[in-house]
XYZ file of N, CA and C in Angstrom:
792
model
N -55.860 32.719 -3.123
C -55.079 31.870 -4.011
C -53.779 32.546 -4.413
N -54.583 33.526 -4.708
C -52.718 34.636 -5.048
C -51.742 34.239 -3.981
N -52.169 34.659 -2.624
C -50.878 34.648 -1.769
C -50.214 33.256 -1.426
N -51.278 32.116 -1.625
C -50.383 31.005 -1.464
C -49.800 30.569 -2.805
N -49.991 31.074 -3.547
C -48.652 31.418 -5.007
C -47.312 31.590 -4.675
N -47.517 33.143 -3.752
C -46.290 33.854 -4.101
C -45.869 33.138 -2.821
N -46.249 31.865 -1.607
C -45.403 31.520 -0.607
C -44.790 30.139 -1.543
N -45.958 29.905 -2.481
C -45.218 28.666 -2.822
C -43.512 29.037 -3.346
N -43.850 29.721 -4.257
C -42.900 30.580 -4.848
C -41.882 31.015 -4.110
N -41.861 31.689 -3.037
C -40.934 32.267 -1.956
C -40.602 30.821 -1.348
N -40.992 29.897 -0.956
C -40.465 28.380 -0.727
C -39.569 28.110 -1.380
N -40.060 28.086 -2.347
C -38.903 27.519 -3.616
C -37.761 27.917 -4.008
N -37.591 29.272 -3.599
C -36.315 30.150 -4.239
C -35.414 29.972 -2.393
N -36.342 29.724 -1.620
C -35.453 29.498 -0.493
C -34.594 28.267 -0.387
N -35.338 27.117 -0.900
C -35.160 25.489 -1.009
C -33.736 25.780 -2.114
N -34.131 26.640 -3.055
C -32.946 26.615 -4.148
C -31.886 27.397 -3.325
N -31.548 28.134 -2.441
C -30.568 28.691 -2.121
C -29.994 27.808 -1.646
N -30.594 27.049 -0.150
C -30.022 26.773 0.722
C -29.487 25.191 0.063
N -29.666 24.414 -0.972
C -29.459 23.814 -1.712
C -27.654 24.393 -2.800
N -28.035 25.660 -2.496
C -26.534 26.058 -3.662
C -25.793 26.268 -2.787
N -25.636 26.902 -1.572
C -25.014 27.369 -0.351
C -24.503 25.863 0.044
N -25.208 24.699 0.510
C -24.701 23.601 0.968
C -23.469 23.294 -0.279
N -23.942 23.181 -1.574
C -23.038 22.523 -2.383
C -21.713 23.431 -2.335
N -21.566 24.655 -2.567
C -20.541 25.943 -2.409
C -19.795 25.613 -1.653
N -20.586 25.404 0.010
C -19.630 24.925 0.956
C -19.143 23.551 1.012
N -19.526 22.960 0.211
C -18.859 21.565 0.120
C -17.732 21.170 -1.119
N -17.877 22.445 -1.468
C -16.815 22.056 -3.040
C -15.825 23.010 -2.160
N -15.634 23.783 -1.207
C -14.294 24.384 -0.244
C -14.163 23.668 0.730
N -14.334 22.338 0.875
C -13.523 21.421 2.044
C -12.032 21.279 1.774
N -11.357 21.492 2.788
C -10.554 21.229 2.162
C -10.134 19.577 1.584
N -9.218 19.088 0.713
C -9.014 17.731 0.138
C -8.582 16.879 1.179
N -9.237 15.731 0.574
C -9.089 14.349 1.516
C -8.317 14.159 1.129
N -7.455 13.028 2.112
C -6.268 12.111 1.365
C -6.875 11.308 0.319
N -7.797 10.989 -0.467
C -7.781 10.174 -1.367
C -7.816 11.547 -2.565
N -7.756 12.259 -2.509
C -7.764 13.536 -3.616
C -6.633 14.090 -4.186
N -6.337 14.398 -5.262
C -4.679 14.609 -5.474
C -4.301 16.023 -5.146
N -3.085 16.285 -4.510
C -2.485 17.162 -4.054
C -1.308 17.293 -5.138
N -0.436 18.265 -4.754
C 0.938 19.029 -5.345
C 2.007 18.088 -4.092
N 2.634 17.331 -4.904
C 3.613 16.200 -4.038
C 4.595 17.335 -3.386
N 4.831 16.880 -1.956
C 5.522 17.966 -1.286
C 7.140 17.540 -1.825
N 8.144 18.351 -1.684
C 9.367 18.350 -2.275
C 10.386 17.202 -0.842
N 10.830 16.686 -1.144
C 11.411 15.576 -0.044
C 13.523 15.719 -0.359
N 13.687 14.954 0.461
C 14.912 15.098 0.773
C 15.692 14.371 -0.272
N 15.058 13.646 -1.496
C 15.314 12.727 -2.165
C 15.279 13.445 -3.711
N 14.982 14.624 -3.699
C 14.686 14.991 -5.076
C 16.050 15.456 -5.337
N 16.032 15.421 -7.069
C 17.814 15.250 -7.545
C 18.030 16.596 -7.651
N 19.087 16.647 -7.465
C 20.204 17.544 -7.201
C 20.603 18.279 -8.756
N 20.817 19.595 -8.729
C 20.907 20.108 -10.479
C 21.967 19.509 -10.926
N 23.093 19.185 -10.369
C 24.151 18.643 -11.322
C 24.192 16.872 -11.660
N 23.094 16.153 -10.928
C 23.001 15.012 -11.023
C 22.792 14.212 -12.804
N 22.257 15.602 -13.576
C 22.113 15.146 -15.198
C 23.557 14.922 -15.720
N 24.441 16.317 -15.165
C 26.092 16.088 -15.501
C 26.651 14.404 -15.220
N 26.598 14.374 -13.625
C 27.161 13.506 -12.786
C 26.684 12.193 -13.731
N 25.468 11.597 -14.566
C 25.333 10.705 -15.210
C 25.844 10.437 -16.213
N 25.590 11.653 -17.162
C 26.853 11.310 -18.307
C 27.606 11.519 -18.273
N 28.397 12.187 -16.989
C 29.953 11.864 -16.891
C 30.441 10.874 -16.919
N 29.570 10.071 -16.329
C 30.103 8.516 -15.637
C 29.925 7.750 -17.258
N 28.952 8.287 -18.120
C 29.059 7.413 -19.187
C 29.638 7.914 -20.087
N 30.072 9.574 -20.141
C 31.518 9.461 -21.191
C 32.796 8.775 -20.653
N 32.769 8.613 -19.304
C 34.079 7.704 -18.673
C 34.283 6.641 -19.262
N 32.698 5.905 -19.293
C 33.273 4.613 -19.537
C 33.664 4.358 -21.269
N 33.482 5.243 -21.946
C 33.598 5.342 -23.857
C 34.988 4.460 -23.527
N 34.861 3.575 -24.656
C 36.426 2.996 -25.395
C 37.189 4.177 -26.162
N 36.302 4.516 -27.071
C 37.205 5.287 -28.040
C 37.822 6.212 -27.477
N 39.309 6.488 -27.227
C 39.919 7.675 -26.473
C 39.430 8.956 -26.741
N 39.482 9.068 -28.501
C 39.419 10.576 -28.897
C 38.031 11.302 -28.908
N 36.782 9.961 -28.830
C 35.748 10.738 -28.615
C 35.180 11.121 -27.000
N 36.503 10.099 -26.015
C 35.719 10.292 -24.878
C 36.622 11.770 -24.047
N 37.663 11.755 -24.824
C 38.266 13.399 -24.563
C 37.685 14.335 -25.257
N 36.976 14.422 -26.634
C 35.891 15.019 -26.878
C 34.729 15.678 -25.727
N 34.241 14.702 -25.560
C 33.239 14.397 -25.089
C 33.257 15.156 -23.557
N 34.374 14.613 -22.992
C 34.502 15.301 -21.753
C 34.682 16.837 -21.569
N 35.852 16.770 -22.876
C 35.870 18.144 -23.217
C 34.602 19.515 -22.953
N 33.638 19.003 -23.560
C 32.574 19.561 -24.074
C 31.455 19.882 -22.545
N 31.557 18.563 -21.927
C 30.635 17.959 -20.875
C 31.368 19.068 -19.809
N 32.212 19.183 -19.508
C 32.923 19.902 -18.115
C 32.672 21.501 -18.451
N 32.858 21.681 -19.578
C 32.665 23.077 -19.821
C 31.331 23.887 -19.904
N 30.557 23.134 -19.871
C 28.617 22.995 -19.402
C 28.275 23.057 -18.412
N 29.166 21.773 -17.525
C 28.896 21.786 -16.632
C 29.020 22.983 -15.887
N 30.422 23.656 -15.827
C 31.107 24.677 -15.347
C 30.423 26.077 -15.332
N 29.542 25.900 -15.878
C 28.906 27.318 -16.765
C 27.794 27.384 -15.266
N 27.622 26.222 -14.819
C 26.324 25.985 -13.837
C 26.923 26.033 -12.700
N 27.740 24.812 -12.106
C 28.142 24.443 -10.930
C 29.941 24.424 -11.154
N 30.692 25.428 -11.039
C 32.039 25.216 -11.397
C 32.506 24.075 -10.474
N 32.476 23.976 -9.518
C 32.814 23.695 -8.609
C 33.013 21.682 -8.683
N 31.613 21.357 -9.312
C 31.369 19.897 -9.456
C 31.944 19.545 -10.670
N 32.317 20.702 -11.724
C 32.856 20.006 -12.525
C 34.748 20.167 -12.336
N 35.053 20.804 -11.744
C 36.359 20.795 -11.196
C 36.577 19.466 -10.467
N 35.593 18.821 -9.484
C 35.901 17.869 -8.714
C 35.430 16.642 -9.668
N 34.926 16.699 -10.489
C 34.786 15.593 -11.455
C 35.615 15.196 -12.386
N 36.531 16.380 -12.934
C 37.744 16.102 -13.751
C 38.948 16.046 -12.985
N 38.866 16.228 -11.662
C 40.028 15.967 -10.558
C 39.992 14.376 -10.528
N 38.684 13.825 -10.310
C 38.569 12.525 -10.269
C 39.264 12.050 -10.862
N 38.540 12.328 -12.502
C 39.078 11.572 -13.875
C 40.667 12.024 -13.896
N 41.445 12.694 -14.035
C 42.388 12.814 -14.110
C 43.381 12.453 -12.991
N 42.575 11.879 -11.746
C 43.870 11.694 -10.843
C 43.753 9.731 -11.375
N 43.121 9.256 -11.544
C 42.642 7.949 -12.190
C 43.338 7.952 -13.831
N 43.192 8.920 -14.538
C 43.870 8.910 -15.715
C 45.726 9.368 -16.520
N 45.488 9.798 -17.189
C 47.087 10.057 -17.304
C 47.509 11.376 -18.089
N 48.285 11.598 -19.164
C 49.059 13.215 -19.191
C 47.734 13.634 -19.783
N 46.312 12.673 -20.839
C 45.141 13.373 -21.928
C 44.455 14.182 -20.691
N 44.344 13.242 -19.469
C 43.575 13.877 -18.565
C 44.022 15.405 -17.555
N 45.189 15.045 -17.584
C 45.688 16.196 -16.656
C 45.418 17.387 -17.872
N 45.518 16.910 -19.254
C 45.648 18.628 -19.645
C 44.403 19.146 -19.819
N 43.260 18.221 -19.852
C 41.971 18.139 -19.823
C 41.576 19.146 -18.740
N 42.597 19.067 -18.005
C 41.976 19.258 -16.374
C 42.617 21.002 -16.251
N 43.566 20.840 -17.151
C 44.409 22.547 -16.888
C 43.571 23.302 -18.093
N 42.771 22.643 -18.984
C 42.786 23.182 -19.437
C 40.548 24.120 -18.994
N 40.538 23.067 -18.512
C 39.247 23.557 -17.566
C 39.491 24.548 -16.825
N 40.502 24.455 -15.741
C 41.266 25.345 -15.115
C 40.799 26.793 -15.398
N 42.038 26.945 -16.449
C 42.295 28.019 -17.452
C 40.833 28.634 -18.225
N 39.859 27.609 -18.886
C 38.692 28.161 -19.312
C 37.428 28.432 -18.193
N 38.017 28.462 -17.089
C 36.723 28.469 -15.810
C 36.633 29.899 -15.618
N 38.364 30.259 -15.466
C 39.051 31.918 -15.154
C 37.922 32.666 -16.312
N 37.897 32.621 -17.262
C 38.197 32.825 -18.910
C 36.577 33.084 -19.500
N 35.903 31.669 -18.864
C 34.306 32.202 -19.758
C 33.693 31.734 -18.929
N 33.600 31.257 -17.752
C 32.550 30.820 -17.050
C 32.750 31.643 -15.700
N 33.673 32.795 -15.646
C 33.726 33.906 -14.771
C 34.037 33.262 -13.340
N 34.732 32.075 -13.172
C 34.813 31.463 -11.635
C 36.126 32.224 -11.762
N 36.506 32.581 -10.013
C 37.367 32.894 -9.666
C 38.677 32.491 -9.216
N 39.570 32.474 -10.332
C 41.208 31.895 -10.160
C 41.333 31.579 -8.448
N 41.104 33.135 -7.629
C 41.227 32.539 -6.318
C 40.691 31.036 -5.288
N 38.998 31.447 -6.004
C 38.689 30.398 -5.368
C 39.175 28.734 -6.081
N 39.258 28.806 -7.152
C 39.741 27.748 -7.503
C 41.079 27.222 -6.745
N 42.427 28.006 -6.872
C 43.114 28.322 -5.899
C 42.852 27.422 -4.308
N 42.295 27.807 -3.710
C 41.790 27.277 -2.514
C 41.153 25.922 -2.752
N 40.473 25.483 -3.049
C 40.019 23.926 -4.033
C 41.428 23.104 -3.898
N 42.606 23.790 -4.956
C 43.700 22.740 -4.960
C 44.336 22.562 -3.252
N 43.953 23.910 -2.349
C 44.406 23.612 -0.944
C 43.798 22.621 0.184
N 42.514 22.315 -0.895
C 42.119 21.195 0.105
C 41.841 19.383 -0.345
N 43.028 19.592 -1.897
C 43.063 18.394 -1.883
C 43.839 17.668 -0.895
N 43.628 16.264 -1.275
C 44.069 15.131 -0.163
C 45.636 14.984 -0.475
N 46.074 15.432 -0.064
C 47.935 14.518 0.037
C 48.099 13.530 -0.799
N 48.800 13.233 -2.360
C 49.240 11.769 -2.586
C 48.335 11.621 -3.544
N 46.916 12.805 -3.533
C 46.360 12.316 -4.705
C 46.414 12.255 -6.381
N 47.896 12.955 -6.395
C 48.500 12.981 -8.014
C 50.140 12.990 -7.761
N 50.669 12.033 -8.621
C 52.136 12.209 -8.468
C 53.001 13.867 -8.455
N 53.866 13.938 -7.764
C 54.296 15.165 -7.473
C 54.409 16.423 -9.195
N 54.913 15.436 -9.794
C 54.944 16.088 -11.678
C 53.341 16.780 -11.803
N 52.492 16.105 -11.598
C 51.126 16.119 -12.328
C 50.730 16.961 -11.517
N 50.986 17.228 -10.222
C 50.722 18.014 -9.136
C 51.201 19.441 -9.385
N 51.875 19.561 -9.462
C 52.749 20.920 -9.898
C 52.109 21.426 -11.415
N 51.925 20.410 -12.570
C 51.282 21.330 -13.533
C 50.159 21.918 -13.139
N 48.873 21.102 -12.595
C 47.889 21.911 -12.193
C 47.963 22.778 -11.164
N 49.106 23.174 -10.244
C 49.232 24.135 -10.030
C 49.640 25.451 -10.808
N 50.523 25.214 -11.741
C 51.092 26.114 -12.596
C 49.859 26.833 -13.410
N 49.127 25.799 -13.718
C 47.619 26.013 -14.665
C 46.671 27.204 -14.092
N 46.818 26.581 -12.413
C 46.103 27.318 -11.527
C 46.297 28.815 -11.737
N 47.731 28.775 -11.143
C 48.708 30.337 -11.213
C 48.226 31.188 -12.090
N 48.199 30.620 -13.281
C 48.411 31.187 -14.657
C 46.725 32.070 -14.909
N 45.889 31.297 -14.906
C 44.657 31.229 -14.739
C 44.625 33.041 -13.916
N 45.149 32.629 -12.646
C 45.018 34.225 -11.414
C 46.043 34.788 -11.728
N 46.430 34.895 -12.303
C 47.882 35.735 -13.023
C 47.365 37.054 -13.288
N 46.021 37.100 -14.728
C 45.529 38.020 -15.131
C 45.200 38.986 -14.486
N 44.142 38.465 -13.017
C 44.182 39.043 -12.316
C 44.293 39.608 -11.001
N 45.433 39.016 -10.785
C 46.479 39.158 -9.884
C 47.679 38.530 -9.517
N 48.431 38.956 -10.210
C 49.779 38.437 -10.123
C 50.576 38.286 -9.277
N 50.646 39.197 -8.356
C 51.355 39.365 -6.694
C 50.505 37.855 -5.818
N 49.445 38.070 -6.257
C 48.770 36.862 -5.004
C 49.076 35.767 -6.080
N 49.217 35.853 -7.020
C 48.699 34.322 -7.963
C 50.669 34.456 -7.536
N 51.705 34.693 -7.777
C 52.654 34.334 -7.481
C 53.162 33.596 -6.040
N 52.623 34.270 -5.308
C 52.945 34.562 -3.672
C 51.752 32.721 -3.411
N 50.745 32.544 -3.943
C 49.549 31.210 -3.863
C 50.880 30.390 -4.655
N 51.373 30.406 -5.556
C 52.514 29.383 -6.425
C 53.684 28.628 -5.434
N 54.031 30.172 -5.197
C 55.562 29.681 -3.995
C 55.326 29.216 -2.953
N 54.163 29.065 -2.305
C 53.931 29.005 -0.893
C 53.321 27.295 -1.388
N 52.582 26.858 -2.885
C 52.708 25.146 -2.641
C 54.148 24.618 -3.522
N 55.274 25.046 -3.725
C 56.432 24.862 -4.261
C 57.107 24.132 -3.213
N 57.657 22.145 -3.799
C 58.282 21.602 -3.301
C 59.923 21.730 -3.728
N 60.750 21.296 -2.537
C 62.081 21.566 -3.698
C 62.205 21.405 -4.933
N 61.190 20.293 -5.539
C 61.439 19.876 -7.068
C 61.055 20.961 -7.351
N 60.165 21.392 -7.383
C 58.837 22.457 -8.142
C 59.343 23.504 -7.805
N 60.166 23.952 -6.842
C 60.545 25.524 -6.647
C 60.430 26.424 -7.733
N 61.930 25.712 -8.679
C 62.413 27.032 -10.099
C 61.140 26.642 -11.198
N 60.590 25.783 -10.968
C 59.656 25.978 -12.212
C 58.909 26.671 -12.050
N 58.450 26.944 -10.867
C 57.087 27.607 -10.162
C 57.204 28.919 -9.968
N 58.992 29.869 -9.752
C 59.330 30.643 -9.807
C 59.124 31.169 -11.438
N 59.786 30.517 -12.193
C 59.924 30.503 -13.189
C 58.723 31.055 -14.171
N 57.819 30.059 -13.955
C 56.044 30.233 -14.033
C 55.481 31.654 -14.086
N 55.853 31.963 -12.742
C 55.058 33.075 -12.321
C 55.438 34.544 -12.728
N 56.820 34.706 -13.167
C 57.296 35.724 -13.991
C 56.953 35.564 -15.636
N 56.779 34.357 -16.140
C 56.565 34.318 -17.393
C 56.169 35.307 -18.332
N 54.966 35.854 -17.452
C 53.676 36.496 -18.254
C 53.850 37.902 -17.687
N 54.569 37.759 -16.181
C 54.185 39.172 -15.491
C 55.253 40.047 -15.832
N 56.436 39.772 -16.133
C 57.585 40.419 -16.747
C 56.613 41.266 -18.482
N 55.898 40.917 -18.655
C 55.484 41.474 -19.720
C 54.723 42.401 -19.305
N 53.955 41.910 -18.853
C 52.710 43.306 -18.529
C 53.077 44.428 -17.150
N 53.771 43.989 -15.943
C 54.024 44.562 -15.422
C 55.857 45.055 -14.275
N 56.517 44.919 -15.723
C 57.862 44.430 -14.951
C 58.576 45.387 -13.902
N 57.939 46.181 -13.242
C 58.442 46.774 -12.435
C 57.928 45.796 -10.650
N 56.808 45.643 -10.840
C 55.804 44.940 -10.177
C 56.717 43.325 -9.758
N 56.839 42.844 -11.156
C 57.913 41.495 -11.195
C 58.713 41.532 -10.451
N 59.856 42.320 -10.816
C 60.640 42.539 -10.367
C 61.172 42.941 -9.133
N 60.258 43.650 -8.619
C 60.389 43.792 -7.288
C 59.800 42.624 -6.553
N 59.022 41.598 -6.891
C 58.746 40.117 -6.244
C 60.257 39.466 -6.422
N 60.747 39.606 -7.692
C 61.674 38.497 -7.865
C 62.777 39.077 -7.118
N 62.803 40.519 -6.821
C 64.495 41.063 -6.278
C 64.290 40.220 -4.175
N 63.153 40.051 -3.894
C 62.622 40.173 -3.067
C 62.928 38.232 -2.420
N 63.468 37.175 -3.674
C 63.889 36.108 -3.358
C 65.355 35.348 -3.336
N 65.886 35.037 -2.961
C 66.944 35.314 -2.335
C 67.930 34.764 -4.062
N 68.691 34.925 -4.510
C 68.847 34.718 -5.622
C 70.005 32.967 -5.210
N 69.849 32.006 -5.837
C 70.507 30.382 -6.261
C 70.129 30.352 -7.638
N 70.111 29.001 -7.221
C 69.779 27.922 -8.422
C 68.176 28.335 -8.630
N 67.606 27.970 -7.707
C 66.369 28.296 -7.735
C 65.463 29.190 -8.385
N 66.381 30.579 -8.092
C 65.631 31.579 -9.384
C 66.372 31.773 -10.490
N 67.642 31.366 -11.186
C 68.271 31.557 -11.879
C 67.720 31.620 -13.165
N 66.728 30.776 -13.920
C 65.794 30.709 -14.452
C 65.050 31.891 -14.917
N 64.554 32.291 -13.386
C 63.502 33.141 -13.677
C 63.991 34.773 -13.887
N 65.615 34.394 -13.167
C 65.923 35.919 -13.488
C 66.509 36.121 -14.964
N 67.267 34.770 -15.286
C 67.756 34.678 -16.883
C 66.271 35.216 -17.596
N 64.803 34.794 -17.641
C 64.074 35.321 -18.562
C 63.542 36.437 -18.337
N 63.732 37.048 -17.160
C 63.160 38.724 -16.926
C 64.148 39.535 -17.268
N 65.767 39.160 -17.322
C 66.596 39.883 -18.097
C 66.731 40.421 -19.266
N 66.212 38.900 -19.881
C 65.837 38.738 -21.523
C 65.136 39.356 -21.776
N 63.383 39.875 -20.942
C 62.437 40.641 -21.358
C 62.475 41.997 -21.242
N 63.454 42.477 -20.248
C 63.683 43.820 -20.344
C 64.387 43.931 -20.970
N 65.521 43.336 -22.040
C 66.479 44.012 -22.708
C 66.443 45.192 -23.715
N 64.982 45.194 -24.058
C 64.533 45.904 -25.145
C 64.413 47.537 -24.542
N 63.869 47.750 -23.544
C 63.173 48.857 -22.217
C 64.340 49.207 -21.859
N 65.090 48.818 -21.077
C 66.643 49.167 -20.704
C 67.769 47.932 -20.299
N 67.866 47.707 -21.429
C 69.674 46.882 -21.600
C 70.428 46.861 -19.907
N 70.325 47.573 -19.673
C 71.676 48.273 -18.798
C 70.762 47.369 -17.302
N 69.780 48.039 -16.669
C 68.964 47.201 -15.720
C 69.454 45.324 -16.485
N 68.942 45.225 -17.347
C 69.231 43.781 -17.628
C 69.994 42.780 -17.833
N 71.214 43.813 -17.650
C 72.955 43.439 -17.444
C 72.914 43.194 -16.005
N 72.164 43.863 -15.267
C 72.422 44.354 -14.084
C 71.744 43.220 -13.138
N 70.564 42.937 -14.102
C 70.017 41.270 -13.673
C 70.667 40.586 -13.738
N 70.965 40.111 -14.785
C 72.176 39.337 -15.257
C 73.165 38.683 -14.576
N 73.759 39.835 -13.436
C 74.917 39.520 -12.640
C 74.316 38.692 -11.539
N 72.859 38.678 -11.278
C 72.337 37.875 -10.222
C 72.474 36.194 -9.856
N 72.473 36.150 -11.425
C 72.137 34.562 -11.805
C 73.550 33.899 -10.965
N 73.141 32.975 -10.198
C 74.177 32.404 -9.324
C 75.184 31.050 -10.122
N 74.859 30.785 -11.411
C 75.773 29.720 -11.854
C 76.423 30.717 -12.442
N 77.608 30.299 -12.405
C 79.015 31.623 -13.556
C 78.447 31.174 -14.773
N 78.945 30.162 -14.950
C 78.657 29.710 -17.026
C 77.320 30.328 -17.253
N 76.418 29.717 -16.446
C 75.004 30.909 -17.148
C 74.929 32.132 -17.340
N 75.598 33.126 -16.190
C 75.655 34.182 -15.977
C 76.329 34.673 -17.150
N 77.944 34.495 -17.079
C 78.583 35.055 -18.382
C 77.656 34.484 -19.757
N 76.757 33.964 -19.818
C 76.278 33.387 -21.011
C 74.885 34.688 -21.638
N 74.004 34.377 -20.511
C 73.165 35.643 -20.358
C 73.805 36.918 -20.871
N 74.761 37.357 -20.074
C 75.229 38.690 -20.099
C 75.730 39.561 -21.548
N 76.356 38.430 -22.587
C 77.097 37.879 -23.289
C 75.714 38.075 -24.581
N 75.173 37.498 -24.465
C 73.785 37.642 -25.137
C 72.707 39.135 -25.334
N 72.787 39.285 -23.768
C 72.022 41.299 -23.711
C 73.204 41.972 -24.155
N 74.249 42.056 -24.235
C 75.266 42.902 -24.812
C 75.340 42.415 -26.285
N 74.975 41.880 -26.825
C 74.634 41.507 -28.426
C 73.743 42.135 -28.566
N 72.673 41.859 -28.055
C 71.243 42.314 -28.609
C 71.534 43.970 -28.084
N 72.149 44.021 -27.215
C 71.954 46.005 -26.679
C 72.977 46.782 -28.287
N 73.419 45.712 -28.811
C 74.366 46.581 -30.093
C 74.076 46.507 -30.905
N 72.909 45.536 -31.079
C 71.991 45.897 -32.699
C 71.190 46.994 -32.724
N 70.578 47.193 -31.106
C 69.728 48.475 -30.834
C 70.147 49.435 -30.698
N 71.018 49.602 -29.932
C 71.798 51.151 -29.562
C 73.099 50.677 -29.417
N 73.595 51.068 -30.773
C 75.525 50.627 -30.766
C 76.090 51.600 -30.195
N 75.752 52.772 -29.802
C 76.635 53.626 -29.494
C 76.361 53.451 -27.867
N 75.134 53.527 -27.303
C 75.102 53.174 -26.127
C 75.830 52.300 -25.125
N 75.696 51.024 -26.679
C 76.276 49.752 -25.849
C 77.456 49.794 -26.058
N 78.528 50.760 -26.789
C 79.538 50.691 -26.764
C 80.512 51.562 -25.769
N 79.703 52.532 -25.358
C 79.885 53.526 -24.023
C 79.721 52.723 -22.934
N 79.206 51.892 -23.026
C 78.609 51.244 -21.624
C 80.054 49.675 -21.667
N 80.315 49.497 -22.309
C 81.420 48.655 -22.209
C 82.726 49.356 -21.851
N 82.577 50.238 -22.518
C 83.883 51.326 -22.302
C 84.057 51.433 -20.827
N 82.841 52.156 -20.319
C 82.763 52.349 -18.686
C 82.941 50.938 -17.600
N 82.788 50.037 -18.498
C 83.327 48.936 -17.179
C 84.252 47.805 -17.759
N 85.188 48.635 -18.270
C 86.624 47.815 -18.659
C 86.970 47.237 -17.572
């Protein structure tokens, strides 16, 4: 009796295995199609800037001017922080469609892309080289270039000058000349100057050499007389000249009075 105990027994613990073993292997099948899976990722799923791209389109359509320049304000500079790139081509939109609120909207993105969202003046730069022909009147065209410039100025002035002159139409020449010494006559006027000695001197740079004259007058007078004589209209020229010899005699009267002496 004992031993058909311990077979009943030994039956039973076998019946229970092969009973847990079947179920084990049946809870690792892999899943049927009627079982839920992790949805595979498709060609249709949205795009990160697509949250921008929506409320762009619905701060566009705002009536109220001042909240929808607000608004945009705020929206591009978010955007920018993520995808510079989409929000550059989104306020290109709006502003080639809009008028002077939008263009400054647009320089002024520009300028804050360089500035806090670490995009690169250059590449931005290249962006305005592959807009379309015609897509902003020649005026509106030229500020956001200037914006551009200004933007790569900081850091690099030789290329951010040399990127200016090379999209300069006859209109846009002296402004664009003009432009590009603005800032660099300050920080690096030896550097300037040798760009600006380097263009052939008219009308064209007259401008730009009248205000690099002006900025060195303080550093050395005498170089800035010497600019001075460049400027190709007479009346400007004697006007300029006429002006650094004032200012060279509030600073150094004795200088500037030796120095007149010598070219009676």
């Amino acid at each position: 009796m004992k031993s058909l105990a311990l077979i009943s027994i030994a039956s039973a613990l076998l019946i229970a295995g092969w009973l847990t073993g079947k179920r084990l292997a049946s809870s690792q099948q892999p899943p049927g199609p009627a079982q839920n899976r992790i949805p595979a990722q498709t060609s249709t799923a949205p795009k990160p800037d697509d949250g921008f791209r929506t409320r762009w389109n619905a701060v566009n359509a705002l009536t109220d001017k001042a909240a929808r320049t607000a608004e945009l304000k705020s929206l591009a500079a978010a955007w920018a922080a993520t995808d510079p790139r989409g929000a550059f081509e989104a306020m290109l939109k709006t502003a080639s469609a809009g008028g002077e609120e939008e263009i400054s909207l647009l320089m002024g993105l520009v300028l804050s892309m360089s500035r806090t969202a670490g995009t690169d003046p250059a590449e931005v730069a290249s962006w305005m080289d592959e807009l379309t022909p015609g897509i902003f009147p020649p005026g509106q065209l030229s500020r956001i270039e200037r914006a551009v410039a200004a933007a790569w100025r900081a850091k690099n002035p030789r290329k951010s000058a040399d990127w200016l002159l090379s999209r300069a139409t006859p209109e846009s020449r002296s402004r664009h000349i003009a432009s590009a010494v603005d800032d660099w006559v300050l920080t690096s006027p030896n550097a300037c100057g040798e760009w600006l000695r380097s263009l052939p001197p008219g009308p064209d740079t007259d401008p730009a050499i009248e205000t690099f004259a002006r900025q060195i007058v303080r550093e050395d007078p005498e170089s800035a007389l010497a600019w001075a004589t460049r400027i190709s209209d007479s009346s400007r020229r004697d006007k300029v000249k006429q002006s650094i010899l004032e200012k060279w005699q509030t600073l150094d009267p004795t200088a500037a009075a030796a120095f007149a002496n010598r070219n009676r």
